[in-house]
Amino acid sequence: MLPRRLMTVLQCAFTPVVKAQGTSKLLPRSLALWSCTSWRFLMLGVSRHNGDNKRDSPSTRQERVTRRGATSTFTLFTAGAARKRAELAKSKLGNKLMDIPKVANTAKTQIPINPLSIDEWKKLKADAYNKTRFEVRMMEKLLSNHADIDVAKSLLVFVTMETGTIGYELLLKYLALCVQGHHLNEVLDVYAIMKTKFKTMDIGANSLFISGFSKTDRWKEALIFLDSIKKMINPSPRNYGDVIISALQHKEVETAWRLLNEMESRNLQPNEETLQAFFHCVKSSCDKQYENMMMNILSYLRDNQIYPGETLLCSIQSWFESLPGKVWEGHKTTIEYSGECHKCNTLLESIQLSDEEYNILRDCVMNDVIQGRDVFKKTTPEELQHFQSFVKNRLPFDVVIDGLNVANISAKGTQSRILLEVVSHLAQQNLRLLVLGRKHMLRGTRNWDKSHMAAIQKYADCFFTSNISEDDPFLLYATILSGNHCKFVSRDLMRDHKACLINKNARRLFFKWQRGHQLVLSHYNPGHKIKFEVITKYDTIMQSTHNTWHIPYEEEGVERSSYEVPRRWLCLQNITEKK
Amino acid sequence: MWLHVTHLFQNIGRNCTLQINNWVKTKMGLARYHFMFHSRSLVLTPCARIEEKNVSPDKIDLDIWKTIMKENATETPDPLSSEDSGDSFLAATRELVQMWQLAGKTVPENITDEQLRTVQELATKSAKKKFLKYLAIKEGKKKARKEKQKLKQETANILQKEVKSEERVELKNTFLLQIWQRTFDVMYSWRTAQSMVFGQSLVFDMSYENYMNRREMENTVSQLLECEGCNRRSLDPFHLHFCNLDLHGVYYKELLKRYGDAWDNLLITATDKSYIDIFPKDKLVYLTADSPFVLNTFQHDKVYIIGSLVDKSIQTGLSHANAKRLKLATARLPLDEYLKWNCGAKNLTLNQMINILLTVKDTGSWQEALKYVPTRKHDGLLSVPLEQRYWSRIRKQRNNFEAEKRARWQKST
């Protein structure tokens, strides 16, 4: 305390002098130095080490809390599980997270219901809160309220009377209103006007014309608009979809097919209505060639892991049922964990990767997840070398355990005890175990008892990475290297590691592998019960045998996250042979 | 009570009807006695007809704008697209930008060919829109600034005129000449020169050129400029080192462009050598937000390294990896220990970093230094910083221990 008091006294003594010199508080350097050293003495070496996650924002902390507490009957990867977890967490936190209902923006100027005369518009404009861009704003409001087109027309009359012309922006909004209300003749009229008035049109206008024209007899002109968009920018799936639907409606399947292929080459994913249109239109015209085309679409869905929604599913089902010469029967079902369909008792495709796929995945995980652009980001080369030799000498393992993740699964009990219980439970089943952790676990603190750690090391092989390295990549690598039978225990969804994979195909393989090999602790009571979630034996993907089709689909009203798969299926059975 | 009230109302009503009837009788003799309710439509019909007349032309008129527009169109065919440059693709992009502007999107009014080319090179629609929005905002700011300058100049002109009108100002008697900026500059550069000989070194690691895009690079350079300025104006400046500066790189070019001729007179050390070649390894401390170690005390014999990197794409662990590779000591600022952190990333800008370091070097107080952390990121200082809590706990434990000892001693005696 003394030096500080001294310093203040000295400062007081110095300040008058300093002011006279004209610069702000000029302390002699020696004094500053000295004061610093005194502070250093005060704060001697309090360095905090806690192993994981330095950038600990409130949100991640929250996530961890929810992960610790959540016990769900769902498996981790079924659709809607994430939603359920979130709700559980919310209810646990109580009213803290109650979101405040948004105050509805009260419209300052009311939207007229009937067409107004010019004078009335004038009056409305004079009363308006914001007079700049009044017309455009009004048109936007009409658009968002699905207003009658006559009102918009009367507004346009008012504008022409006031200024003599109509601006591009206003016309564009009006066009959007016409397209929204299916006033196709108006669209044609507006097109005629805009074509004479403006030499070129922007993307918004073009795509509006596409969706407007594609519903009329002049739908072929929509193709021209599509071309003009292509000149400027990559068209959206919606643009393509509009044209394709109209082509299908006019029985020009060739064009539709060509456009669909073009979409694929541009890496655009067709939306549901487009695909539905294919199934609808082809239903009426039955042909062997068309059938093949539809099979192509189905295989496209399979390759890209697109799960159809319920409306699309209905049209797929009705298409199958309308196929001539064969009798198909469709049912909505669920699948047993063993992979057997409830309806037709066929076994679905296995979730195990083929050898070739497995090799691809192994290389990708090694190159992208662990090494990446810079080995030092996640580990060090020495550590990696050490780990590789360690794993090679002890292969193969049956289960690889993420020590830190497992230890944090419950808030009750010390972390080392939880880990020990899980490890001993698994060891009783005669499995070769590998526990991955960080070095700080060995130091013997309140949470990490040394005797527990010693017991764990008896049951299993252990590898401890340094405190600043990431342990998840090692976990993945050890599991993959051990072979197809090896599983890993963790509650982590591994999304960040999946994102590290550059190749899209590799990402898909990783997800498939993860679903088949991740053991998730679902129930845990200290000292009593350890239960893992059942790993499904089948792959959730559209698939067929010679007389069945199984299509997973998205239920309505169920929110599916990107790392979840649907659980409802459509079972299509060919029962011609039976009859 | 209610009976009274209704009675009263009835009375009033009767009076009124009587009055109206009388009035009607006097005004128009034709009206019958009880026209109030029965003949109402009869009276109002002429009015309604007038209204209908008002409405009906409107309904016919609804499409009149089309004819007007068509007439207009023949008068003025395409007001746009007068330029026809050789590059057709470029022209198409220019047209697109123009039409976007007409459609009310935020795009710049004037765009140079170079900017257009960058727009073209961008891969996606959203990237194009983002870049154009950035240009538009830049343009708007420039316009506003110019307007402001104009206003300023006008007022200055007026003032000058006033001064000229009252020409004769008596000279004051002062003992000091006014201290001009030049004097300050001399003092600052004197101090910086001194620090280059005796001062503590601070290193900016410029090896992240490949991890940044153009915008980030520009931001980094402007932050570096600000750093240098802050350092120069401080009481006890650091000796700045720009290490790993590639003399053929974009970084160097941008720095030269910003500084101009001043670059050669700058009192810093810029080299293409690495810091490990210049300083002893055990003196180096890499400051990075990913470090597990906290910088509790600022040490005057260490050389701190700051990675000059703006990462908007949040590339976690980039500078930490660098430090790990060279096996350097790392440290992070004690942000969590002193501040109630609210939101935002813990990586601070370069000028905030140097301001914090300068303050902590001069005063030794983190509370003072961490005032440079943007206030939107935290909810103020913690009332008792973590260190003090730690020490008070230790002291309490020690006291308890001593008390126990004393008790034991008393027992034994």
CSV table of C-alpha atoms in Angstrom, one decimal, chain A residues 73-262:
chain,number,residue,atom,x,y,z
A,73,THR,CA,-35.9,-41.1,-25.1
A,74,PHE,CA,-34.9,-40.1,-28.6
A,75,THR,CA,-31.6,-41.2,-30.1
A,76,LEU,CA,-29.2,-38.5,-30.8
A,77,PHE,CA,-29.7,-38.5,-34.6
A,78,THR,CA,-33.5,-38.9,-35.0
A,79,ALA,CA,-35.4,-35.9,-36.3
A,80,GLY,CA,-36.7,-33.6,-33.7
A,81,ALA,CA,-34.2,-34.7,-31.0
A,82,ALA,CA,-32.4,-31.4,-31.0
A,83,ARG,CA,-35.6,-29.5,-30.7
A,84,LYS,CA,-36.6,-31.6,-27.7
A,85,ARG,CA,-33.3,-31.1,-26.0
A,86,ALA,CA,-33.6,-27.3,-26.5
A,87,GLU,CA,-37.1,-27.3,-25.0
A,88,LEU,CA,-35.9,-29.4,-22.0
A,89,ALA,CA,-33.1,-27.0,-21.4
A,90,LYS,CA,-35.4,-24.0,-21.7
A,91,SER,CA,-37.8,-25.5,-19.1
A,92,LYS,CA,-34.9,-26.1,-16.8
A,93,LEU,CA,-33.7,-22.6,-17.0
A,94,GLY,CA,-37.2,-21.4,-16.2
A,95,ASN,CA,-38.6,-18.1,-17.1
A,96,LYS,CA,-35.2,-16.5,-17.6
A,97,LEU,CA,-35.2,-17.2,-21.3
A,98,MET,CA,-38.8,-16.3,-21.9
A,99,ASP,CA,-38.6,-14.3,-25.0
A,100,ILE,CA,-40.4,-11.0,-24.9
A,101,PRO,CA,-43.3,-10.9,-27.4
A,102,LYS,CA,-42.4,-8.6,-30.2
A,103,VAL,CA,-44.4,-5.4,-30.3
A,104,ALA,CA,-46.3,-5.4,-33.5
A,105,ASN,CA,-45.5,-2.5,-35.8
A,106,THR,CA,-48.7,-0.5,-36.0
A,107,ALA,CA,-49.0,0.8,-39.5
A,108,LYS,CA,-48.8,4.6,-39.5
A,109,THR,CA,-50.9,5.0,-42.6
A,110,GLN,CA,-53.7,2.6,-43.1
A,111,ILE,CA,-53.9,0.6,-46.3
A,112,PRO,CA,-57.0,1.5,-48.3
A,113,ILE,CA,-59.3,-1.4,-49.1
A,114,ASN,CA,-61.0,0.1,-52.1
A,115,PRO,CA,-59.5,2.0,-55.0
A,116,LEU,CA,-59.1,5.6,-54.2
A,117,SER,CA,-59.5,8.7,-56.4
A,118,ILE,CA,-56.6,11.0,-57.1
A,119,ASP,CA,-57.8,13.5,-54.6
A,120,GLU,CA,-58.1,10.9,-51.9
A,121,TRP,CA,-54.6,9.6,-52.6
A,122,LYS,CA,-53.3,13.2,-52.4
A,123,LYS,CA,-54.9,13.5,-49.0
A,124,LEU,CA,-53.5,10.2,-47.9
A,125,LYS,CA,-50.0,11.3,-49.0
A,126,ALA,CA,-50.4,14.6,-47.2
A,127,ASP,CA,-51.3,12.8,-44.0
A,128,ALA,CA,-48.5,10.3,-44.4
A,129,TYR,CA,-45.8,10.2,-41.8
A,130,ASN,CA,-43.0,9.9,-44.2
A,131,LYS,CA,-43.6,11.6,-47.5
A,132,THR,CA,-40.4,10.5,-49.4
A,133,ARG,CA,-41.0,7.4,-51.4
A,134,PHE,CA,-44.6,7.4,-50.3
A,135,GLU,CA,-45.8,5.5,-53.4
A,136,VAL,CA,-43.1,2.8,-53.2
A,137,ARG,CA,-43.8,2.3,-49.5
A,138,MET,CA,-47.5,2.1,-50.1
A,139,MET,CA,-47.0,-0.5,-52.8
A,140,GLU,CA,-44.8,-2.5,-50.6
A,141,LYS,CA,-47.5,-2.5,-47.9
A,142,LEU,CA,-50.1,-3.6,-50.5
A,143,LEU,CA,-47.8,-6.4,-51.5
A,144,SER,CA,-47.2,-7.7,-48.0
A,145,ASN,CA,-50.9,-7.5,-47.3
A,146,HIS,CA,-52.0,-9.3,-50.5
A,147,ALA,CA,-54.1,-6.4,-51.3
A,148,ASP,CA,-56.5,-6.1,-54.2
A,149,ILE,CA,-54.9,-5.2,-57.5
A,150,ASP,CA,-57.4,-2.4,-58.2
A,151,VAL,CA,-56.1,-0.5,-55.3
A,152,ALA,CA,-52.6,-0.7,-56.7
A,153,LYS,CA,-53.9,0.3,-60.1
A,154,SER,CA,-55.5,3.4,-58.6
A,155,LEU,CA,-52.2,4.2,-57.0
A,156,LEU,CA,-50.5,4.0,-60.3
A,157,VAL,CA,-53.1,6.3,-61.8
A,158,PHE,CA,-52.4,8.7,-59.1
A,159,VAL,CA,-48.6,8.6,-59.7
A,160,THR,CA,-49.0,9.1,-63.4
A,161,MET,CA,-51.2,12.0,-62.9
A,162,GLU,CA,-48.7,13.5,-60.5
A,163,THR,CA,-45.4,13.0,-62.2
A,164,GLY,CA,-46.2,11.8,-65.7
A,165,THR,CA,-44.3,8.5,-65.5
A,166,ILE,CA,-43.9,5.6,-63.2
A,167,GLY,CA,-40.5,4.7,-61.8
A,168,TYR,CA,-38.8,1.4,-62.3
A,169,GLU,CA,-39.0,0.5,-58.7
A,170,LEU,CA,-42.7,1.1,-58.4
A,171,LEU,CA,-43.4,-0.9,-61.6
A,172,LEU,CA,-41.3,-3.7,-60.2
A,173,LYS,CA,-43.4,-3.8,-57.0
A,174,TYR,CA,-46.6,-3.7,-59.0
A,175,LEU,CA,-45.3,-6.6,-61.1
A,176,ALA,CA,-44.6,-8.5,-58.0
A,177,LEU,CA,-48.2,-7.8,-56.8
A,178,CYS,CA,-49.6,-9.1,-60.2
A,179,VAL,CA,-47.5,-12.3,-60.0
A,180,GLN,CA,-48.6,-12.8,-56.4
A,181,GLY,CA,-52.2,-12.5,-57.3
A,182,HIS,CA,-52.0,-14.5,-60.5
A,183,HIS,CA,-53.1,-11.5,-62.7
A,184,LEU,CA,-51.4,-12.9,-65.8
A,185,ASN,CA,-52.8,-10.4,-68.3
A,186,GLU,CA,-51.5,-7.6,-66.2
A,187,VAL,CA,-48.1,-9.2,-66.2
A,188,LEU,CA,-48.1,-9.3,-70.0
A,189,ASP,CA,-49.2,-5.6,-70.1
A,190,VAL,CA,-46.5,-4.6,-67.7
A,191,TYR,CA,-44.0,-6.5,-69.7
A,192,ALA,CA,-45.0,-4.6,-72.8
A,193,ILE,CA,-44.6,-1.3,-71.0
A,194,MET,CA,-41.3,-2.2,-69.4
A,195,LYS,CA,-39.8,-3.6,-72.6
A,196,THR,CA,-40.4,-0.3,-74.5
A,197,LYS,CA,-39.3,1.8,-71.5
A,198,PHE,CA,-36.2,0.1,-70.3
A,199,LYS,CA,-33.6,-1.6,-72.4
A,200,THR,CA,-32.5,-4.1,-69.9
A,201,MET,CA,-34.1,-5.4,-66.7
A,202,ASP,CA,-32.5,-6.5,-63.5
A,203,ILE,CA,-32.6,-10.0,-62.0
A,204,GLY,CA,-35.6,-9.3,-59.9
A,205,ALA,CA,-37.7,-8.3,-62.8
A,206,ASN,CA,-36.6,-11.2,-64.9
A,207,SER,CA,-37.4,-13.7,-62.3
A,208,LEU,CA,-40.8,-12.2,-61.8
A,209,PHE,CA,-41.4,-12.4,-65.5
A,210,ILE,CA,-40.3,-16.0,-65.4
A,211,SER,CA,-42.8,-16.9,-62.8
A,212,GLY,CA,-45.5,-14.8,-64.4
A,213,PHE,CA,-45.0,-16.0,-68.0
A,214,SER,CA,-44.6,-19.6,-67.1
A,215,LYS,CA,-48.3,-19.7,-66.1
A,216,THR,CA,-49.5,-18.3,-69.4
A,217,ASP,CA,-49.5,-19.6,-73.0
A,218,ARG,CA,-46.3,-17.6,-73.7
A,219,TRP,CA,-44.3,-19.8,-71.3
A,220,LYS,CA,-41.6,-20.3,-73.9
A,221,GLU,CA,-40.5,-16.7,-73.4
A,222,ALA,CA,-39.7,-17.6,-69.9
A,223,LEU,CA,-36.8,-19.5,-71.3
A,224,ILE,CA,-35.5,-16.3,-72.8
A,225,PHE,CA,-35.7,-14.5,-69.5
A,226,LEU,CA,-33.8,-17.4,-67.9
A,227,ASP,CA,-31.1,-17.0,-70.5
A,228,SER,CA,-30.8,-13.3,-69.7
A,229,ILE,CA,-30.4,-14.1,-66.0
A,230,LYS,CA,-27.8,-16.6,-66.9
A,231,LYS,CA,-25.8,-13.9,-68.6
A,232,MET,CA,-25.6,-11.9,-65.4
A,233,ILE,CA,-25.7,-14.4,-62.6
A,234,ASN,CA,-26.3,-18.0,-61.5
A,235,PRO,CA,-30.1,-18.4,-61.6
A,236,SER,CA,-31.9,-19.6,-58.5
A,237,PRO,CA,-33.5,-23.0,-58.1
A,238,ARG,CA,-36.8,-21.2,-58.1
A,239,ASN,CA,-36.2,-19.7,-61.5
A,240,TYR,CA,-35.5,-23.1,-62.9
A,241,GLY,CA,-38.4,-24.6,-61.1
A,242,ASP,CA,-40.9,-22.2,-62.6
A,243,VAL,CA,-39.8,-23.0,-66.1
A,244,ILE,CA,-39.6,-26.7,-65.5
A,245,ILE,CA,-43.1,-26.8,-64.1
A,246,SER,CA,-44.6,-25.0,-67.0
A,247,ALA,CA,-42.7,-27.1,-69.5
A,248,LEU,CA,-44.0,-30.2,-67.8
A,249,GLN,CA,-47.5,-28.8,-67.9
A,250,HIS,CA,-47.2,-28.3,-71.6
A,251,LYS,CA,-45.9,-31.8,-72.1
A,252,GLU,CA,-42.4,-30.7,-73.1
A,253,VAL,CA,-40.6,-33.3,-71.0
A,254,GLU,CA,-37.4,-33.0,-73.0
A,255,THR,CA,-37.0,-29.4,-72.1
A,256,ALA,CA,-37.8,-30.0,-68.5
A,257,TRP,CA,-35.3,-32.8,-68.4
A,258,ARG,CA,-32.6,-30.7,-70.0
A,259,LEU,CA,-33.2,-27.9,-67.5
A,260,LEU,CA,-33.0,-30.3,-64.6
A,261,ASN,CA,-29.7,-31.6,-65.8
A,262,GLU,CA,-28.5,-28.1,-66.2
